[in-house]
CSV table of C-alpha atoms in Angstrom, one decimal:
chain,number,residue,atom,x,y,z
A,27,MET,CA,19.1,-32.3,-2.3
A,28,PRO,CA,21.3,-29.7,-0.7
A,29,THR,CA,22.3,-28.1,-4.1
A,30,ALA,CA,18.7,-27.3,-4.6
A,31,ILE,CA,18.5,-25.5,-1.3
A,32,LYS,CA,21.7,-23.7,-2.0
A,33,VAL,CA,20.2,-22.5,-5.4
A,34,MET,CA,17.1,-21.2,-3.6
A,35,VAL,CA,19.1,-19.5,-0.8
A,36,ASP,CA,21.4,-17.9,-3.3
A,37,ALA,CA,18.5,-16.5,-5.3
A,38,ALA,CA,16.8,-15.1,-2.3
A,39,PRO,CA,18.5,-11.6,-2.1
A,40,TRP,CA,17.7,-10.9,-5.8
A,41,LEU,CA,14.2,-12.2,-5.5
A,42,LEU,CA,13.8,-10.0,-2.4
A,43,GLN,CA,14.6,-7.0,-4.5
A,44,GLY,CA,12.0,-8.1,-7.0
A,45,ALA,CA,9.5,-8.6,-4.2
A,46,VAL,CA,10.1,-5.0,-3.1
A,47,MET,CA,9.4,-3.8,-6.6
A,48,THR,CA,6.2,-6.0,-6.8
A,49,LEU,CA,5.0,-4.4,-3.5
A,50,GLU,CA,5.8,-0.9,-4.8
A,51,THR,CA,4.1,-1.5,-8.1
A,52,SER,CA,1.0,-2.9,-6.4
A,53,LEU,CA,0.8,-0.1,-3.8
A,54,LEU,CA,1.1,2.5,-6.5
A,55,ALA,CA,-1.6,0.8,-8.5
A,56,ILE,CA,-4.1,0.6,-5.7
A,57,ALA,CA,-3.3,4.2,-4.6
A,58,LEU,CA,-4.2,5.3,-8.2
A,59,GLY,CA,-7.0,2.8,-8.6
A,60,LEU,CA,-8.9,4.0,-5.5
A,61,PRO,CA,-9.5,7.5,-7.0
A,62,VAL,CA,-10.4,6.0,-10.3
A,63,GLY,CA,-12.9,3.7,-8.5
A,64,ILE,CA,-14.4,6.6,-6.5
A,65,ALA,CA,-14.7,8.7,-9.7
A,66,LEU,CA,-16.4,5.8,-11.5
A,67,ALA,CA,-18.8,5.1,-8.6
A,68,VAL,CA,-19.8,8.8,-8.3
A,69,ALA,CA,-20.2,9.0,-12.1
A,70,GLN,CA,-22.4,6.0,-12.0
A,71,ARG,CA,-24.8,8.0,-9.8
A,72,ALA,CA,-24.6,11.1,-12.0
A,73,ARG,CA,-27.6,12.8,-13.5
A,74,LEU,CA,-26.0,12.7,-17.0
A,75,ARG,CA,-27.2,9.5,-18.8
A,76,MET,CA,-24.2,9.5,-21.1
A,77,LEU,CA,-21.8,9.5,-18.2
A,78,ARG,CA,-23.6,6.6,-16.6
A,79,GLY,CA,-23.5,4.7,-19.9
A,80,PHE,CA,-19.8,5.3,-20.3
A,81,VAL,CA,-19.1,4.0,-16.8
A,82,SER,CA,-21.1,0.8,-17.3
A,83,VAL,CA,-19.3,0.1,-20.5
A,84,TYR,CA,-15.9,0.8,-18.9
A,85,ILE,CA,-16.7,-1.5,-16.0
A,86,SER,CA,-18.0,-4.2,-18.2
A,87,PHE,CA,-14.9,-4.0,-20.4
A,88,ALA,CA,-12.4,-4.0,-17.4
A,89,ARG,CA,-14.1,-7.0,-15.8
A,90,GLY,CA,-14.9,-8.8,-19.0
A,91,THR,CA,-11.4,-9.0,-20.6
A,92,PRO,CA,-8.3,-10.6,-19.2
A,93,LEU,CA,-5.9,-8.3,-17.3
A,94,PHE,CA,-3.1,-9.7,-19.5
A,95,ILE,CA,-4.8,-8.3,-22.6
A,96,GLN,CA,-5.5,-5.0,-20.9
A,97,ILE,CA,-1.8,-4.6,-20.0
A,98,MET,CA,-0.8,-5.3,-23.6
A,99,LEU,CA,-3.4,-2.8,-24.8
A,100,VAL,CA,-2.2,0.0,-22.5
A,101,PHE,CA,1.5,-0.9,-23.3
A,102,PHE,CA,0.9,-0.6,-27.0
A,103,VAL,CA,-1.9,1.9,-27.3
A,104,LEU,CA,-0.4,4.8,-25.3
A,105,PRO,CA,2.8,5.1,-27.4
A,106,SER,CA,0.8,5.0,-30.6
A,107,LEU,CA,-1.4,7.8,-29.3
A,108,GLY,CA,1.8,9.8,-28.9
A,109,PHE,CA,2.4,9.3,-25.2
A,110,ASP,CA,5.9,8.2,-24.9
A,111,ILE,CA,5.9,6.8,-21.3
A,112,PRO,CA,8.3,4.4,-19.6
A,113,ARG,CA,7.0,0.8,-19.4
A,114,PHE,CA,6.8,1.0,-15.6
A,115,CYS,CA,4.2,3.7,-16.0
A,116,ALA,CA,2.2,1.8,-18.6
A,117,GLY,CA,2.2,-1.2,-16.3
A,118,VAL,CA,1.0,0.8,-13.3
A,119,ILE,CA,-1.7,2.6,-15.4
A,120,ALA,CA,-3.0,-0.7,-16.7
A,121,LEU,CA,-3.2,-2.2,-13.2
A,122,SER,CA,-4.9,0.8,-11.7
A,123,LEU,CA,-7.4,1.2,-14.6
A,124,ASN,CA,-8.3,-2.4,-14.1
A,125,SER,CA,-8.6,-2.3,-10.3
A,126,GLY,CA,-10.6,1.0,-10.5
A,127,ALA,CA,-13.4,-0.9,-12.1
A,128,TYR,CA,-13.4,-3.5,-9.3
A,129,ILE,CA,-13.2,-0.8,-6.6
A,130,ALA,CA,-16.1,1.0,-8.2
A,131,GLU,CA,-18.2,-2.2,-7.9
A,132,MET,CA,-17.2,-2.5,-4.3
A,133,ILE,CA,-18.2,1.0,-3.6
A,134,ARG,CA,-21.5,0.4,-5.3
A,135,GLY,CA,-22.1,-2.5,-3.0
A,136,GLY,CA,-21.1,-0.4,0.0
A,137,LEU,CA,-23.5,2.3,-1.1
A,138,THR,CA,-26.4,0.0,-0.6
A,139,ALA,CA,-25.4,-0.2,3.1
A,140,ILE,CA,-25.9,3.5,3.6
A,141,PRO,CA,-29.5,4.2,4.8
A,142,LYS,CA,-31.5,6.1,2.3
A,143,GLY,CA,-32.6,8.6,5.0
A,144,GLN,CA,-29.1,10.0,5.1
A,145,VAL,CA,-29.2,11.1,1.5
A,146,GLU,CA,-32.7,12.4,1.9
A,147,ALA,CA,-31.7,14.3,4.9
A,148,ALA,CA,-28.8,15.9,3.0
A,149,ARG,CA,-31.1,16.8,0.1
A,150,ALA,CA,-33.6,18.2,2.5
A,151,LEU,CA,-31.0,20.4,4.0
A,152,SER,CA,-30.2,21.4,0.4
A,153,MET,CA,-26.7,20.3,0.8
A,154,PRO,CA,-24.7,20.3,-2.5
A,155,ARG,CA,-24.1,16.9,-4.0
A,156,SER,CA,-20.3,17.3,-3.8
A,157,LEU,CA,-20.5,18.0,0.0
A,158,MET,CA,-22.9,15.1,0.5
A,159,TRP,CA,-20.5,12.7,-1.2
A,160,ARG,CA,-17.4,14.1,0.6
A,161,HIS,CA,-18.8,14.4,4.1
A,162,ILE,CA,-21.6,11.8,4.4
A,163,ILE,CA,-21.4,9.0,1.9
A,164,LEU,CA,-17.7,8.4,1.1
A,165,PRO,CA,-16.3,8.3,4.7
A,166,GLN,CA,-18.8,5.6,5.6
A,167,VAL,CA,-18.4,3.6,2.4
A,168,LEU,CA,-14.6,3.7,2.5
A,169,ALA,CA,-14.6,2.3,6.1
A,170,LEU,CA,-16.9,-0.4,4.9
A,171,ILE,CA,-14.9,-1.4,1.9
A,172,LEU,CA,-11.5,-1.4,3.7
A,173,PRO,CA,-11.4,-5.2,4.1
A,174,PRO,CA,-12.4,-6.0,0.4
A,175,LEU,CA,-9.9,-3.3,-0.6
A,176,THR,CA,-7.1,-5.4,1.0
A,177,VAL,CA,-8.4,-8.4,-0.9
A,178,GLU,CA,-8.2,-6.3,-4.1
A,179,PHE,CA,-4.7,-5.4,-3.2
A,180,THR,CA,-3.8,-9.1,-2.9
A,181,GLY,CA,-5.3,-9.6,-6.3
A,182,LEU,CA,-3.1,-6.7,-7.7
A,183,LEU,CA,0.0,-8.3,-6.0
A,184,LYS,CA,-0.7,-11.5,-7.9
A,185,GLY,CA,-1.8,-9.7,-11.1
A,186,SER,CA,1.4,-7.6,-11.1
A,187,ALA,CA,3.2,-10.8,-12.0
A,188,LEU,CA,1.9,-10.3,-15.5
A,189,LEU,CA,3.9,-7.1,-15.8
A,190,ALA,CA,6.9,-9.4,-16.3
A,191,VAL,CA,5.7,-9.9,-19.8
A,192,ILE,CA,6.2,-6.2,-20.7
A,193,GLY,CA,9.6,-6.3,-19.1
A,194,ILE,CA,9.1,-4.7,-15.7
A,195,VAL,CA,11.7,-6.2,-13.4
A,196,GLU,CA,9.5,-7.2,-10.5
A,197,LEU,CA,9.4,-10.5,-8.6
A,198,THR,CA,8.4,-12.8,-11.6
A,199,ARG,CA,10.7,-11.0,-14.1
A,200,THR,CA,13.6,-11.4,-11.6
A,201,GLY,CA,12.6,-15.1,-11.4
A,202,GLN,CA,12.9,-15.4,-15.2
A,203,GLN,CA,16.3,-13.7,-15.1
A,204,MET,CA,17.5,-16.1,-12.3
A,205,VAL,CA,16.3,-19.1,-14.3
A,206,ALA,CA,18.2,-17.9,-17.3
A,207,ALA,CA,21.3,-17.4,-15.2
A,208,THR,CA,21.1,-20.7,-13.2
A,209,PHE,CA,19.2,-23.1,-15.4
A,210,LYS,CA,17.3,-24.3,-12.3
A,211,PRO,CA,13.7,-23.5,-13.1
A,212,LEU,CA,12.2,-25.8,-10.4
A,213,GLU,CA,14.1,-24.3,-7.5
A,214,ILE,CA,13.8,-20.7,-8.7
A,215,TRP,CA,10.0,-20.9,-9.4
A,216,LEU,CA,9.5,-22.6,-6.0
A,217,MET,CA,11.3,-19.8,-4.3
A,218,VAL,CA,9.3,-17.1,-6.3
A,219,GLY,CA,6.1,-18.9,-5.2
A,220,ILE,CA,7.2,-18.8,-1.6
A,221,PHE,CA,7.8,-15.1,-1.8
A,222,TYR,CA,4.4,-14.4,-3.2
A,223,PHE,CA,2.8,-16.8,-0.7
A,224,VAL,CA,4.4,-15.0,2.2
A,225,MET,CA,3.2,-11.6,1.0
A,226,CYS,CA,-0.4,-12.8,0.2
A,227,TYR,CA,-0.7,-14.8,3.3
A,228,ALA,CA,0.3,-11.9,5.5
A,229,LEU,CA,-2.2,-9.7,3.6
A,230,ALA,CA,-5.0,-12.2,4.1
A,231,ALA,CA,-4.3,-12.1,7.9
A,232,LEU,CA,-4.5,-8.3,7.7
A,233,THR,CA,-7.9,-8.6,5.9
A,234,ARG,CA,-9.2,-10.9,8.6
A,235,TYR,CA,-8.0,-8.4,11.2
A,236,LEU,CA,-9.7,-5.5,9.4
A,237,GLU,CA,-12.9,-7.4,9.1
A,238,ARG,CA,-13.0,-7.8,12.8
A,239,THR,CA,-12.1,-4.2,13.7
A,240,THR,CA,-14.3,-2.5,11.2
A,241,GLN,CA,-17.4,-4.3,12.3
A,242,VAL,CA,-18.4,-1.2,14.3
A,243,TYR,CA,-19.2,0.5,11.0
A,244,ARG,CA,-21.1,-2.5,9.7
A,245,ALA,CA,-23.6,-2.4,12.6
A,246,VAL,CA,-25.3,0.8,11.2
B,181,MET,CA,-3.6,7.1,-34.8
B,182,ASP,CA,-5.2,5.3,-37.8
B,183,PHE,CA,-7.0,2.1,-37.3
B,184,ASP,CA,-5.8,-0.2,-40.1
B,185,PHE,CA,-8.7,-2.4,-41.1
B,186,SER,CA,-6.5,-4.6,-43.4
B,187,VAL,CA,-5.0,-6.1,-40.2
B,188,VAL,CA,-8.6,-7.0,-39.1
B,189,ALA,CA,-9.2,-8.9,-42.4
B,190,PHE,CA,-5.9,-10.7,-42.1
B,191,GLY,CA,-5.8,-11.4,-38.4
B,192,PHE,CA,-9.5,-12.1,-37.6
B,193,PRO,CA,-9.5,-15.7,-39.0
B,194,ILE,CA,-6.3,-16.5,-37.1
B,195,LEU,CA,-7.7,-15.1,-33.9
B,196,LEU,CA,-10.9,-17.1,-34.3
B,197,ARG,CA,-8.9,-20.3,-34.5
B,198,GLY,CA,-7.2,-19.1,-31.3
B,199,LEU,CA,-10.7,-18.6,-29.8
B,200,VAL,CA,-11.7,-22.1,-30.6
B,201,ASN,CA,-8.6,-23.3,-28.8
B,202,THR,CA,-9.3,-21.1,-25.8
B,203,VAL,CA,-12.8,-22.6,-25.7
B,204,LEU,CA,-11.4,-26.1,-26.0
B,205,PHE,CA,-8.9,-25.4,-23.1
B,206,CYS,CA,-11.7,-24.2,-20.9
B,207,THR,CA,-14.1,-27.0,-21.8
B,208,ILE,CA,-11.5,-29.5,-20.6
B,209,SER,CA,-10.2,-27.6,-17.6
B,210,LEU,CA,-13.4,-26.3,-16.1
B,211,PRO,CA,-15.1,-29.6,-15.6
B,212,ALA,CA,-11.9,-31.1,-14.4
B,213,GLY,CA,-11.6,-28.2,-12.0
B,214,LEU,CA,-15.1,-28.7,-10.8
B,215,VAL,CA,-14.4,-32.4,-10.0
B,216,LEU,CA,-11.2,-31.5,-8.2
B,217,GLY,CA,-13.0,-28.6,-6.5
B,218,SER,CA,-15.9,-30.7,-5.3
B,219,ALA,CA,-13.5,-33.3,-3.8
B,220,VAL,CA,-11.3,-30.6,-2.1
B,221,ALA,CA,-14.5,-28.9,-0.7
B,222,LEU,CA,-15.7,-32.2,0.8
B,223,LEU,CA,-12.3,-32.9,2.2
B,224,ARG,CA,-12.1,-29.4,3.8
B,225,LEU,CA,-15.4,-30.1,5.5
B,226,SER,CA,-14.4,-33.5,6.8
B,227,HIS,CA,-14.1,-34.0,10.6
B,228,ARG,CA,-10.8,-35.8,10.2
B,229,ARG,CA,-7.8,-33.5,10.4
B,230,VAL,CA,-5.8,-35.7,8.1
B,231,ALA,CA,-8.3,-34.9,5.3
B,232,ARG,CA,-8.9,-31.3,6.2
B,233,LEU,CA,-5.4,-30.1,6.5
B,234,PRO,CA,-3.9,-31.1,3.1
B,235,ALA,CA,-7.0,-29.7,1.4
B,236,ALA,CA,-6.7,-26.4,3.3
B,237,VAL,CA,-3.0,-26.2,2.5
B,238,PHE,CA,-3.7,-26.9,-1.2
B,239,VAL,CA,-6.3,-24.1,-1.4
B,240,GLU,CA,-4.1,-21.6,0.4
B,241,ILE,CA,-1.1,-22.3,-1.8
B,242,ILE,CA,-3.0,-21.9,-5.0
B,243,ARG,CA,-4.8,-18.8,-3.9
B,244,ASP,CA,-1.8,-17.0,-2.5
B,245,THR,CA,0.5,-17.4,-5.6
B,246,PRO,CA,0.0,-15.9,-9.1
B,247,PHE,CA,-1.4,-18.1,-11.8
B,248,LEU,CA,1.6,-17.2,-14.0
B,249,VAL,CA,4.1,-18.5,-11.4
B,250,GLN,CA,2.0,-21.7,-11.1
B,251,ALA,CA,2.2,-22.1,-14.8
B,252,PHE,CA,6.0,-21.5,-14.9
B,253,LEU,CA,6.5,-23.9,-12.0
B,254,LEU,CA,4.5,-26.7,-13.7
B,255,PHE,CA,5.8,-26.2,-17.3
B,256,TYR,CA,9.5,-25.5,-16.5
B,257,GLY,CA,9.8,-27.2,-13.1
B,258,LEU,CA,8.3,-30.6,-13.9
B,259,PRO,CA,11.1,-31.6,-16.4
B,260,ALA,CA,13.4,-31.7,-13.3
B,261,PHE,CA,11.5,-34.9,-12.3
B,262,GLY,CA,11.6,-36.3,-15.8
B,263,VAL,CA,8.1,-35.3,-16.6
B,264,ARG,CA,8.0,-33.4,-19.9
B,265,LEU,CA,4.6,-32.0,-20.8
B,266,SER,CA,3.6,-30.2,-24.0
B,267,ALA,CA,2.6,-26.5,-23.5
B,268,ALA,CA,-1.1,-27.4,-24.2
B,269,THR,CA,-1.1,-30.2,-21.6
B,270,ALA,CA,0.6,-28.2,-19.0
B,271,GLY,CA,-1.8,-25.3,-19.7
B,272,VAL,CA,-4.9,-27.5,-19.3
B,273,LEU,CA,-3.3,-29.0,-16.1
B,274,VAL,CA,-2.5,-25.8,-14.4
B,275,LEU,CA,-5.8,-24.2,-15.4
B,276,SER,CA,-7.6,-27.2,-13.9
B,277,VAL,CA,-5.7,-27.2,-10.7
B,278,HIS,CA,-5.9,-23.4,-10.3
B,279,SER,CA,-9.6,-23.2,-11.0
B,280,GLY,CA,-10.2,-26.3,-8.8
B,281,ALA,CA,-8.9,-24.4,-5.7
B,282,TYR,CA,-11.2,-21.5,-6.4
B,283,PHE,CA,-14.2,-23.8,-7.2
B,284,ALA,CA,-13.5,-25.6,-3.9
B,285,GLU,CA,-14.0,-22.4,-2.0
B,286,ALA,CA,-17.2,-21.6,-3.8
B,287,ILE,CA,-18.6,-25.1,-3.3
B,288,ARG,CA,-17.6,-25.1,0.4
B,289,GLY,CA,-19.3,-21.8,0.9
B,290,ALA,CA,-22.4,-23.1,-0.8
B,291,ILE,CA,-22.5,-26.3,1.3
B,292,LEU,CA,-22.1,-24.3,4.5
B,293,SER,CA,-25.1,-22.2,3.4
B,294,VAL,CA,-27.4,-25.2,3.8
B,295,PRO,CA,-28.4,-25.7,7.4
B,296,LYS,CA,-26.5,-28.4,9.1
B,297,GLY,CA,-29.6,-30.2,10.3
B,298,GLN,CA,-30.5,-31.1,6.7
B,299,LEU,CA,-27.5,-33.3,6.3
B,300,GLU,CA,-27.7,-34.6,9.9
B,301,ALA,CA,-31.3,-35.6,9.4
B,302,ALA,CA,-30.5,-37.4,6.1
B,303,ARG,CA,-27.6,-39.2,7.8
B,304,ALA,CA,-29.8,-40.1,10.8
B,305,LEU,CA,-32.3,-41.7,8.4
B,306,GLY,CA,-29.4,-44.0,7.1
B,307,MET,CA,-28.6,-42.2,3.9
B,308,PRO,CA,-25.0,-42.7,2.8
B,309,TYR,CA,-23.0,-39.5,3.0
B,310,LEU,CA,-22.5,-38.9,-0.7
B,311,HIS,CA,-26.1,-39.8,-1.4
B,312,ALA,CA,-27.3,-37.3,1.2
B,313,MET,CA,-25.0,-34.7,-0.3
B,314,ARG,CA,-26.3,-35.3,-3.8
B,315,ARG,CA,-30.0,-35.6,-2.9
B,316,ILE,CA,-30.4,-33.3,0.1
B,317,VAL,CA,-27.6,-30.7,0.2
B,318,PHE,CA,-26.8,-30.2,-3.5
B,319,PRO,CA,-30.2,-29.1,-4.6
B,320,GLN,CA,-30.5,-26.7,-1.8
B,321,MET,CA,-27.1,-25.1,-2.3
B,322,LEU,CA,-27.6,-24.4,-6.0
B,323,GLY,CA,-29.1,-21.0,-5.4
B,324,TYR,CA,-26.0,-20.0,-3.6
B,325,LEU,CA,-23.6,-22.0,-5.7
B,326,LEU,CA,-24.4,-20.8,-9.2
B,327,PRO,CA,-23.6,-17.1,-8.8
B,328,ALA,CA,-20.3,-17.9,-7.0
B,329,LEU,CA,-19.4,-20.4,-9.6
B,330,THR,CA,-20.2,-18.0,-12.4
B,331,ASN,CA,-17.7,-15.6,-11.1
B,332,GLN,CA,-15.0,-18.3,-10.8
B,333,ILE,CA,-15.7,-19.6,-14.3
B,334,ILE,CA,-15.3,-16.2,-15.8
B,335,GLY,CA,-12.1,-15.7,-13.8
B,336,ALA,CA,-10.8,-19.0,-15.2
B,337,ILE,CA,-11.5,-18.0,-18.8
B,338,LYS,CA,-9.7,-14.7,-18.2
B,339,ASP,CA,-6.8,-16.6,-16.6
B,340,SER,CA,-6.5,-18.8,-19.7
B,341,ALA,CA,-5.2,-15.8,-21.6
B,342,VAL,CA,-2.0,-16.0,-19.5
B,343,LEU,CA,-1.2,-19.5,-20.9
B,344,SER,CA,0.2,-17.9,-24.0
B,345,VAL,CA,3.3,-17.0,-21.8
B,346,ILE,CA,4.1,-20.8,-21.6
B,347,THR,CA,3.3,-20.9,-25.4
B,348,ALA,CA,0.0,-22.8,-25.1
B,349,PRO,CA,-1.7,-22.1,-28.4
B,350,GLU,CA,-4.8,-20.2,-27.3
B,351,LEU,CA,-6.3,-16.8,-28.2
B,352,SER,CA,-3.6,-14.5,-26.9
B,353,MET,CA,-1.0,-16.7,-28.4
B,354,ALA,CA,-2.8,-16.2,-31.8
B,355,ALA,CA,-2.5,-12.5,-31.0
B,356,GLN,CA,1.2,-12.8,-30.9
B,357,MET,CA,1.2,-14.6,-34.2
B,358,VAL,CA,-0.9,-11.9,-35.8
B,359,LEU,CA,1.4,-9.3,-34.2
B,360,GLY,CA,4.5,-11.0,-35.6
B,361,GLU,CA,3.1,-10.8,-39.2
B,362,SER,CA,1.4,-7.4,-39.1
B,363,PHE,CA,3.4,-5.3,-36.6
B,364,SER,CA,0.1,-3.6,-35.6
B,365,PRO,CA,-0.2,-4.2,-31.9
B,366,VAL,CA,-3.1,-1.7,-31.4
B,367,GLU,CA,-5.4,-3.3,-34.0
B,368,THR,CA,-4.5,-6.8,-32.9
B,369,TYR,CA,-5.0,-6.3,-29.2
B,370,ALA,CA,-8.2,-4.3,-29.8
B,371,MET,CA,-9.6,-7.3,-31.7
B,372,VAL,CA,-8.4,-9.8,-29.1
B,373,ALA,CA,-10.0,-7.7,-26.3
B,374,THR,CA,-13.3,-7.5,-28.2
B,375,ILE,CA,-13.3,-11.3,-28.8
B,376,TYR,CA,-12.6,-12.0,-25.1
B,377,TRP,CA,-15.3,-9.5,-24.1
B,378,ALA,CA,-17.8,-11.2,-26.3
B,379,LEU,CA,-16.9,-14.6,-25.1
B,380,ILE,CA,-17.2,-13.7,-21.5
B,381,ALA,CA,-20.4,-11.7,-22.0
B,382,ALA,CA,-21.9,-14.8,-23.7
B,383,VAL,CA,-20.8,-17.2,-21.0
B,384,SER,CA,-22.1,-15.0,-18.2
B,385,ALA,CA,-25.4,-14.4,-20.0
B,386,GLY,CA,-25.7,-18.1,-20.5
B,387,LEU,CA,-25.0,-18.9,-16.9
B,388,MET,CA,-27.4,-16.2,-15.7
B,389,ARG,CA,-30.1,-17.7,-17.9
B,390,LEU,CA,-29.4,-21.1,-16.4
B,391,GLU,CA,-29.7,-19.6,-12.9
B,392,LYS,CA,-33.0,-17.9,-13.9
B,393,ARG,CA,-34.4,-21.1,-15.3
B,394,LEU,CA,-33.5,-23.1,-12.3
B,395,PHE,CA,-35.2,-20.7,-9.9
B,396,ARG,CA,-38.1,-19.5,-12.0
B,397,SER,CA,-40.4,-19.6,-9.0
B,398,ASP,CA,-40.3,-16.7,-6.6
B,399,ALA,CA,-38.2,-18.7,-4.1
B,400,ALA,CA,-34.5,-17.7,-4.1
B,401,VAL,CA,-33.6,-21.3,-3.1
B,402,PRO,CA,-35.7,-24.4,-4.0
B,403,ARG,CA,-37.9,-25.5,-1.1
B,404,PRO,CA,-36.2,-28.2,1.0
B,405,ASP,CA,-39.2,-30.6,0.6
B,406,THR,CA,-38.9,-30.7,-3.2
B,407,PRO,CA,-35.2,-31.4,-3.8
B,408,ARG,CA,-35.8,-33.4,-6.9
B,409,LEU,CA,-37.5,-30.6,-8.8
B,410,ALA,CA,-34.3,-28.6,-9.0
B,411,LEU,CA,-32.3,-31.6,-10.1
B,412,SER,CA,-34.7,-32.5,-12.9
B,413,ALA,CA,-34.6,-28.8,-14.0
B,414,LEU,CA,-30.8,-29.0,-14.2
B,415,GLU,CA,-31.0,-32.2,-16.2
B,416,THR,CA,-33.4,-30.8,-18.8
B,417,THR,CA,-31.2,-27.7,-19.2
B,418,ALA,CA,-28.1,-29.7,-19.6
B,419,SER,CA,-29.5,-32.0,-22.4
């Protein structure tokens, strides 16, 4: 069916714009999610019991409720608290708050790979905790979690499709608009799927490459 | 911000009905996904390329596209072939297929965790392939399989929230109904989040208990020479 192919090819330039937006959104979300995750992971090891309790409730909530509901919550709660922010910001905030919890869990896993003697040595040298985190623990852990971080990024790329629901014009929202304009849902959604597939497949290849090249750090 | 408790009184019963539907969706889709996943996992481990390739392609396609787009494709795309499904049917179908691909990966990993010699020995003794899988490999892979499966099951429950976008009548769809009547998004979504949180906490606690029960002994994985023990434990828990 040549008309179907024509529909798909005609839609491609618009969908490409949407894909760029999807990539930007996900990149921003992971860039913000990483510091959130680091903060959570450090707070999880804090001496304050309250802080540790807060972190475990936060992580349990972020991992125990659908991302879709979290996006809706952020989208509606922030304005009602008096923060009048554009929907794009609400979407990115929701994604990064969610991914922060997953990154914190990754870091927690990575921490177990750091030999205990390193922390003990830092303490024995009476190194302040902040220095220990910045110079000894985090550099090693971050190298260790680089491959799973790209997996998380792939997850964000797919998760960002949900932002279409709050009206952010990324790849999926562009798809919805194209369907409304052409009345060809099959062709358009196939094409949207192909765009996502190409991005995620490329990222999976990157993950495998990083897994190979960061093996040096794993040998410790 | 004031939290309006009258919305809770009004919306909670509606949301509970939505929860029942979400549970219903999952109790149909997850077993279907498990059957599909087991078949795909076995195909992926076949030595025949004709069997391996389509299974691998299926898993890659599902894993590299968003659930939402899969739902749109199925719900809005199928009518082009003359197949018109209700939102609920399409929702169950897409959730089954989606979770099937993820289950397949978990099951494949679990099968690969059992030393190859186990299956080879069973086959050498003349056991049919599926029989050997069930009696020899399956009991030994349980220790590996259950944690992985728990993750995927929870993921599938969370994914089911997306089905409201194709108007399948589950919990987050009920949220939109409550929202339409009460115009109180904060209260509504806070309730919905709490209900999902409780559901997922209950499911993961249940699965963790099952895991503990199966491996009550100190061994992380049941001993290879007593494969039937694990199976009978599974049967008593299920009944």
